[in-house]
mmCIF file of C-alpha atoms in Angstrom:
data_model
loop_
_atom_site.group_PDB
_atom_site.id
_atom_site.type_symbol
_atom_site.label_atom_id
_atom_site.label_comp_id
_atom_site.label_asym_id
_atom_site.label_seq_id
_atom_site.Cartn_x
_atom_site.Cartn_y
_atom_site.Cartn_z
ATOM 1 C CA MET A 1 -10.591 13.033 21.793
ATOM 2 C CA SER A 2 -12.144 12.201 18.513
ATOM 3 C CA GLU A 3 -13.723 9.529 16.699
ATOM 4 C CA VAL A 4 -11.752 7.605 14.711
ATOM 5 C CA LEU A 5 -13.285 5.459 12.112
ATOM 6 C CA GLY A 6 -11.421 2.666 9.866
ATOM 7 C CA ALA A 7 -14.270 2.739 7.327
ATOM 8 C CA PHE A 8 -15.570 5.021 5.140
ATOM 9 C CA GLN A 9 -17.459 5.073 1.846
ATOM 10 C CA TYR A 10 -15.192 6.331 -1.521
ATOM 11 C CA ASN A 11 -18.177 6.925 -4.628
ATOM 12 C CA GLY A 12 -20.483 4.843 -3.058
ATOM 13 C CA LEU A 13 -17.736 1.992 -2.500
ATOM 14 C CA HIS A 14 -17.466 1.037 1.579
ATOM 15 C CA THR A 15 -13.232 1.723 2.055
ATOM 16 C CA THR A 16 -12.062 -0.187 5.361
ATOM 17 C CA GLN A 17 -8.902 0.271 7.002
ATOM 18 C CA GLN A 18 -8.090 3.337 5.542
ATOM 19 C CA VAL A 19 -7.996 7.171 6.462
ATOM 20 C CA PRO A 20 -11.105 9.030 5.152
ATOM 21 C CA THR A 21 -7.593 11.830 3.834
ATOM 22 C CA ILE A 22 -6.365 8.698 2.278
ATOM 23 C CA LYS A 23 -6.791 9.935 -1.719
ATOM 24 C CA SER A 24 -4.637 13.380 -1.420
ATOM 25 C CA TYR A 25 -1.848 11.449 -0.237
ATOM 26 C CA PHE A 26 -1.889 8.550 -3.217
ATOM 27 C CA GLU A 27 -2.372 11.671 -5.347
ATOM 28 C CA LYS A 28 0.404 13.277 -5.017
ATOM 29 C CA LEU A 29 2.337 10.596 -4.622
ATOM 30 C CA LEU A 30 0.981 8.753 -7.745
ATOM 31 C CA LYS A 31 1.467 12.151 -10.107
ATOM 32 C CA GLU A 32 5.284 12.661 -8.649
ATOM 33 C CA GLU A 33 5.756 9.053 -9.810
ATOM 34 C CA ASN A 34 3.833 7.482 -12.081
ATOM 35 C CA PHE A 35 4.643 4.703 -11.482
ATOM 36 C CA ASP A 36 4.643 1.222 -14.036
ATOM 37 C CA VAL A 37 2.851 -0.902 -11.958
ATOM 38 C CA ILE A 38 1.431 -0.341 -8.994
ATOM 39 C CA ILE A 39 1.290 -4.005 -6.581
ATOM 40 C CA GLU A 40 -1.079 -3.938 -3.292
ATOM 41 C CA LEU A 41 -1.233 -6.530 -1.544
ATOM 42 C CA GLY A 42 -3.871 -7.063 0.177
ATOM 43 C CA THR A 43 -6.688 -6.326 -1.934
ATOM 44 C CA SER A 44 -9.825 -6.218 1.199
ATOM 45 C CA LEU A 45 -13.026 -4.723 -0.489
ATOM 46 C CA GLY A 46 -11.369 -3.227 -3.582
ATOM 47 C CA GLY A 47 -11.243 -0.039 -1.524
ATOM 48 C CA LEU A 48 -7.908 2.049 -1.474
ATOM 49 C CA THR A 49 -7.517 -0.315 -5.643
ATOM 50 C CA TYR A 50 -11.013 1.709 -6.393
ATOM 51 C CA ILE A 51 -9.200 5.614 -5.284
ATOM 52 C CA LEU A 52 -6.108 4.190 -6.222
ATOM 53 C CA ASP A 53 -7.715 3.800 -10.212
ATOM 54 C CA ASP A 54 -9.509 7.382 -10.101
ATOM 55 C CA ILE A 55 -6.351 9.103 -9.345
ATOM 56 C CA VAL A 56 -4.604 7.152 -11.593
ATOM 57 C CA ARG A 57 -7.832 7.880 -14.700
ATOM 58 C CA GLU A 58 -7.575 11.283 -13.003
ATOM 59 C CA ASN A 59 -4.809 12.303 -13.811
ATOM 60 C CA ASN A 60 -4.091 10.650 -17.033
ATOM 61 C CA LEU A 61 -1.178 8.395 -15.571
ATOM 62 C CA LYS A 62 0.404 4.350 -16.438
ATOM 63 C CA HIS A 63 -2.349 1.967 -15.303
ATOM 64 C CA LYS A 64 -1.038 -1.152 -14.490
ATOM 65 C CA ILE A 65 -2.575 -2.098 -10.945
ATOM 66 C CA HIS A 66 -2.722 -4.934 -9.806
ATOM 67 C CA THR A 67 -4.030 -6.698 -6.794
ATOM 68 C CA PHE A 68 -3.053 -9.489 -3.966
ATOM 69 C CA ASP A 69 -5.850 -10.935 -1.581
ATOM 70 C CA ILE A 70 -6.446 -14.080 0.072
ATOM 71 C CA GLY A 71 -10.035 -13.646 -0.109
ATOM 72 C CA TYR A 72 -12.067 -14.439 -3.284
ATOM 73 C CA ARG A 73 -15.201 -10.966 -3.093
ATOM 74 C CA ASP A 74 -17.776 -11.864 -6.639
ATOM 75 C CA TYR A 75 -18.704 -7.694 -6.411
ATOM 76 C CA VAL A 76 -15.033 -6.672 -6.248
ATOM 77 C CA GLU A 77 -13.612 -9.758 -9.106
ATOM 78 C CA MET A 78 -16.822 -7.801 -10.542
ATOM 79 C CA HIS A 79 -15.325 -3.857 -9.502
ATOM 80 C CA LEU A 80 -12.104 -4.442 -10.592
ATOM 81 C CA LYS A 81 -12.646 -6.145 -13.826
ATOM 82 C CA GLN A 82 -14.898 -2.985 -14.906
ATOM 83 C CA ARG A 83 -11.415 -1.051 -14.474
ATOM 84 C CA GLU A 84 -9.022 -3.616 -15.749
ATOM 85 C CA CYS A 85 -7.398 -3.880 -12.802
ATOM 86 C CA VAL A 86 -5.989 -6.719 -11.841
ATOM 87 C CA TYR A 87 -6.818 -9.047 -9.263
ATOM 88 C CA HIS A 88 -4.880 -12.251 -7.799
ATOM 89 C CA VAL A 89 -6.482 -14.245 -5.348
ATOM 90 C CA LEU A 90 -4.019 -16.531 -3.916
ATOM 91 C CA ASP A 91 -2.488 -17.535 -0.386
ATOM 92 C CA GLU A 92 0.600 -15.088 0.417
ATOM 93 C CA ARG A 93 2.441 -18.421 1.286
ATOM 94 C CA ASP A 94 1.932 -20.038 -1.682
ATOM 95 C CA GLU A 95 5.316 -19.831 -4.290
ATOM 96 C CA ILE A 96 2.929 -18.404 -7.293
ATOM 97 C CA TYR A 97 2.109 -15.702 -4.949
ATOM 98 C CA LYS A 98 5.505 -14.629 -4.236
ATOM 99 C CA THR A 99 6.867 -15.751 -7.638
ATOM 100 C CA THR A 100 4.473 -13.362 -9.477
ATOM 101 C CA VAL A 101 5.025 -9.729 -7.551
ATOM 102 C CA VAL A 102 8.385 -10.449 -7.469
ATOM 103 C CA ASP A 103 7.597 -11.119 -11.321
ATOM 104 C CA LEU A 104 6.189 -7.577 -11.098
ATOM 105 C CA MET A 105 8.457 -6.016 -9.020
ATOM 106 C CA THR A 106 11.951 -6.991 -12.031
ATOM 107 C CA ASN A 107 9.683 -7.165 -14.843
ATOM 108 C CA HIS A 108 7.031 -4.608 -15.762
ATOM 109 C CA GLY A 109 9.646 -0.659 -14.914
ATOM 110 C CA LYS A 110 9.157 1.532 -11.897
ATOM 111 C CA ALA A 111 6.874 -0.399 -8.818
ATOM 112 C CA LEU A 112 4.641 0.700 -5.848
ATOM 113 C CA LEU A 113 5.090 -2.061 -4.032
ATOM 114 C CA LEU A 114 2.014 -1.320 -1.013
ATOM 115 C CA CYS A 115 2.398 -4.066 1.758
ATOM 116 C CA ASP A 116 -0.785 -4.226 3.605
ATOM 117 C CA GLY A 117 -1.670 -7.815 3.056
ATOM 118 C CA GLY A 118 -2.190 -10.486 6.329
ATOM 119 C CA ASN A 119 1.302 -9.941 7.336
ATOM 120 C CA LYS A 120 3.482 -6.527 6.523
ATOM 121 C CA LYS A 121 6.534 -6.523 8.645
ATOM 122 C CA GLU A 122 6.893 -9.991 6.452
ATOM 123 C CA GLU A 123 5.654 -8.461 3.098
ATOM 124 C CA PHE A 124 8.295 -4.917 3.851
ATOM 125 C CA GLN A 125 11.513 -7.624 4.558
ATOM 126 C CA ARG A 126 10.827 -9.980 2.687
ATOM 127 C CA TYR A 127 10.265 -8.274 -1.066
ATOM 128 C CA SER A 128 12.461 -4.612 -0.089
ATOM 129 C CA GLU A 129 15.614 -7.048 -1.250
ATOM 130 C CA PHE A 130 13.497 -7.219 -5.611
ATOM 131 C CA LEU A 131 13.549 -3.611 -5.776
ATOM 132 C CA LYS A 132 15.119 -1.462 -8.832
ATOM 133 C CA PRO A 133 15.782 1.968 -8.166
ATOM 134 C CA GLY A 134 13.099 4.565 -8.196
ATOM 135 C CA ASP A 135 10.795 1.831 -6.817
ATOM 136 C CA VAL A 136 8.952 2.793 -3.670
ATOM 137 C CA ILE A 137 7.768 0.421 -1.729
ATOM 138 C CA MET A 138 5.109 1.314 1.735
ATOM 139 C CA ALA A 139 3.654 -0.933 4.874
ATOM 140 C CA HIS A 140 0.431 0.228 6.826
ATOM 141 C CA ASP A 141 -1.242 1.018 9.970
ATOM 142 C CA TYR A 142 2.745 1.962 10.601
ATOM 143 C CA SER A 143 4.311 4.259 13.488
ATOM 144 C CA HIS A 144 8.177 5.392 13.530
ATOM 145 C CA ASP A 145 7.776 3.799 17.287
ATOM 146 C CA MET A 146 5.092 3.314 20.032
ATOM 147 C CA ASN A 147 6.040 6.139 22.432
ATOM 148 C CA VAL A 148 4.799 8.665 18.240
ATOM 149 C CA PHE A 149 1.832 6.782 17.838
ATOM 150 C CA LYS A 150 0.453 6.753 21.626
ATOM 151 C CA SER A 151 1.301 10.577 21.804
ATOM 152 C CA GLU A 152 0.419 11.978 17.645
ATOM 153 C CA ILE A 153 -1.870 9.242 15.885
ATOM 154 C CA GLU A 154 -4.149 6.651 18.658
ATOM 155 C CA ASN A 155 -7.234 8.285 18.892
ATOM 156 C CA LYS A 156 -6.672 11.000 16.762
ATOM 157 C CA HIS A 157 -5.314 10.173 13.441
ATOM 158 C CA TRP A 158 -5.930 5.695 13.239
ATOM 159 C CA ASN A 159 -5.919 3.353 15.984
ATOM 160 C CA TRP A 160 -4.676 -0.084 14.098
ATOM 161 C CA PHE A 161 -0.016 -0.347 15.167
ATOM 162 C CA GLU A 162 1.599 -3.299 13.714
ATOM 163 C CA ILE A 163 4.745 -1.996 11.981
ATOM 164 C CA SER A 164 7.413 0.485 12.721
ATOM 165 C CA PHE A 165 10.381 1.410 11.999
ATOM 166 C CA GLY A 166 11.965 -1.685 13.997
ATOM 167 C CA ASP A 167 10.404 -3.466 12.385
ATOM 168 C CA ILE A 168 11.853 -2.460 8.878
ATOM 169 C CA LYS A 169 15.310 -0.595 10.078
ATOM 170 C CA GLU A 170 17.059 -4.073 8.534
ATOM 171 C CA SER A 171 15.631 -4.180 5.358
ATOM 172 C CA VAL A 172 16.181 -0.282 4.694
ATOM 173 C CA GLU A 173 19.642 -0.031 5.623
ATOM 174 C CA LYS A 174 20.284 -3.563 3.423
ATOM 175 C CA HIS A 175 18.574 -2.578 0.684
ATOM 176 C CA ASN A 176 19.354 1.551 0.211
ATOM 177 C CA LEU A 177 15.974 2.510 1.078
ATOM 178 C CA LYS A 178 15.055 6.558 2.146
ATOM 179 C CA GLU A 179 12.518 7.906 3.383
ATOM 180 C CA TYR A 180 10.801 8.980 0.901
ATOM 181 C CA GLU A 181 10.177 12.797 2.103
ATOM 182 C CA LYS A 182 8.103 13.928 -1.120
ATOM 183 C CA VAL A 183 4.525 13.148 0.857
ATOM 184 C CA ASP A 184 4.455 12.688 4.506
ATOM 185 C CA PHE A 185 2.408 10.378 5.096
ATOM 186 C CA LYS A 186 2.944 9.866 8.663
ATOM 187 C CA TYR A 187 -0.985 11.102 9.728
ATOM 188 C CA ALA A 188 -2.365 8.366 6.919
ATOM 189 C CA VAL A 189 -0.536 6.118 8.547
ATOM 190 C CA TRP A 190 1.932 4.387 5.633
ATOM 191 C CA ALA A 191 5.393 3.641 6.684
ATOM 192 C CA CYS A 192 6.876 4.605 2.451
ATOM 193 C CA TYR A 193 10.410 4.252 1.527
ATOM 194 C CA GLN A 194 12.584 5.074 -1.987
ATOM 195 C CA LYS A 195 15.198 2.667 -3.435
ATOM 196 C CA MET A 196 18.803 4.656 -3.487
#
């Protein structure tokens, strides 16, 4: 059994809740799709936000990143402000949070929505209806089902399992979403679906 880490250092910044190889997965996706706006639900310590920002800058992609979290951290705000990323400190249960996310999705071009906040299932279900053709929605701590998680993921790649295909199946079918096939996020433990 190998040790599964939930945190690592990225360019001197503490990064939590991602596999250490996460940059290579997102680099492939962002270079392939070059989104107009990236919306991250769940900033935490900002590690994934920094990685996404570096990918965008290193590859001269479109730069509009918005990240949302309920908990304010001054050092996260400082780093994100230097990077020109927009840091929204809001409660996901408040209407202003919901309307801001929907506005970013619907009025700012091709969108990537990352569901990694307090309730990934609800986030995926709530916001998938606002996706436009070409948009991509993702959810973290994902495995297709418990059998796949136990046999292929747990104690090998990742030890957290919060969302499965059964949790999003209705939204996938109702909103004409297709599993993204150009990058296999299975061992990065992210669901990834594109609106057709």
